[in-house]
């Protein structure tokens, strides 16, 4: 591995067997000149951005952040990737490091804060929330401070955002809120209550999250579906169909989009399945 460019004393761009990588390490950039061998003993983290054209911007942004928060963010993200068994967008390290640098030094002022999405994140994104709580434990251990649970909700949102490459943080907020509203409509319409984390319901919650993401990112969906099959299902399952109609009205009136018939068809079938499961 050889140095290509020094960004600061702790961050360099290097060539690793023909691939450009961003290398982090305390003092790894000190007196590092282009072409010099990299002291691999100093490496604490290596980043391989998804697209080569992003490497320079990625490294420039990292170099502007306090190094201690970059390392903390990498530990939290690595933990999240392991627990979620998923690849996260590398930019989540930048987002979390920036967040940590702005909030952790002032945690005493935020101890009493409550997240408006607290319930939604716990129940609609249980895996991400569990990973974020482990991330919070890492922060507490590393910084020897009893940071409030509020911080875990912020970490969870960053994990969710990093799982959906097409979404940004405002979109992630919107997806969580819309999904929660739809769950509420189903419960109210069918006069039922259910555990969003249960084995029977969780597949529907995942389907719903993906559905909301799809339309939030691109409301103009082209595939309409089979009209005859749609009419048959709507007639056969009137309660689930009525619930679906209420959901579509909410989405249309509040967010300016509604699912096409093919997606409504699957929504009705999922609602019917949940309703039948509650009746057992």
Tab-separated table of N, CA and C in Angstrom, residues 16 40 49 54 61 72 170 185 191 207 226 234:
chain	number	residue	atom	x	y	z
A	16	UNK	N	-4.025	0.677	-2.845
A	16	UNK	CA	-3.919	-0.659	-2.274
A	16	UNK	C	-4.161	-1.680	-3.379
A	40	UNK	N	1.389	0.211	7.802
A	40	UNK	CA	0.127	-0.487	8.071
A	40	UNK	C	-0.127	-0.687	9.564
A	49	UNK	N	-14.958	3.782	-0.806
A	49	UNK	CA	-16.224	4.371	-1.249
A	49	UNK	C	-16.814	3.608	-2.423
A	54	UNK	N	-16.346	9.647	-5.891
A	54	UNK	CA	-16.719	10.224	-4.607
A	54	UNK	C	-15.561	10.244	-3.620
A	61	UNK	N	-14.406	15.668	3.258
A	61	UNK	CA	-15.407	15.841	4.312
A	61	UNK	C	-14.928	15.218	5.617
A	72	UNK	N	-15.153	7.115	16.583
A	72	UNK	CA	-16.333	6.686	17.334
A	72	UNK	C	-17.443	6.261	16.373
A	170	UNK	N	-34.346	13.653	5.727
A	170	UNK	CA	-35.749	14.095	5.752
A	170	UNK	C	-36.703	13.050	5.181
A	185	UNK	N	-54.083	3.548	11.042
A	185	UNK	CA	-55.336	3.456	10.278
A	185	UNK	C	-55.846	2.017	10.263
A	191	UNK	N	-60.496	-2.300	14.116
A	191	UNK	CA	-60.730	-2.444	15.563
A	191	UNK	C	-59.902	-3.592	16.143
A	207	UNK	N	-42.907	-5.010	4.243
A	207	UNK	CA	-43.518	-4.711	2.948
A	207	UNK	C	-44.018	-3.266	2.917
A	226	UNK	N	-53.464	-6.084	-12.672
A	226	UNK	CA	-54.607	-6.757	-13.293
A	226	UNK	C	-55.906	-6.203	-12.713
A	234	UNK	N	-61.023	-7.091	-4.050
A	234	UNK	CA	-61.724	-6.023	-3.332
A	234	UNK	C	-63.144	-6.458	-2.957
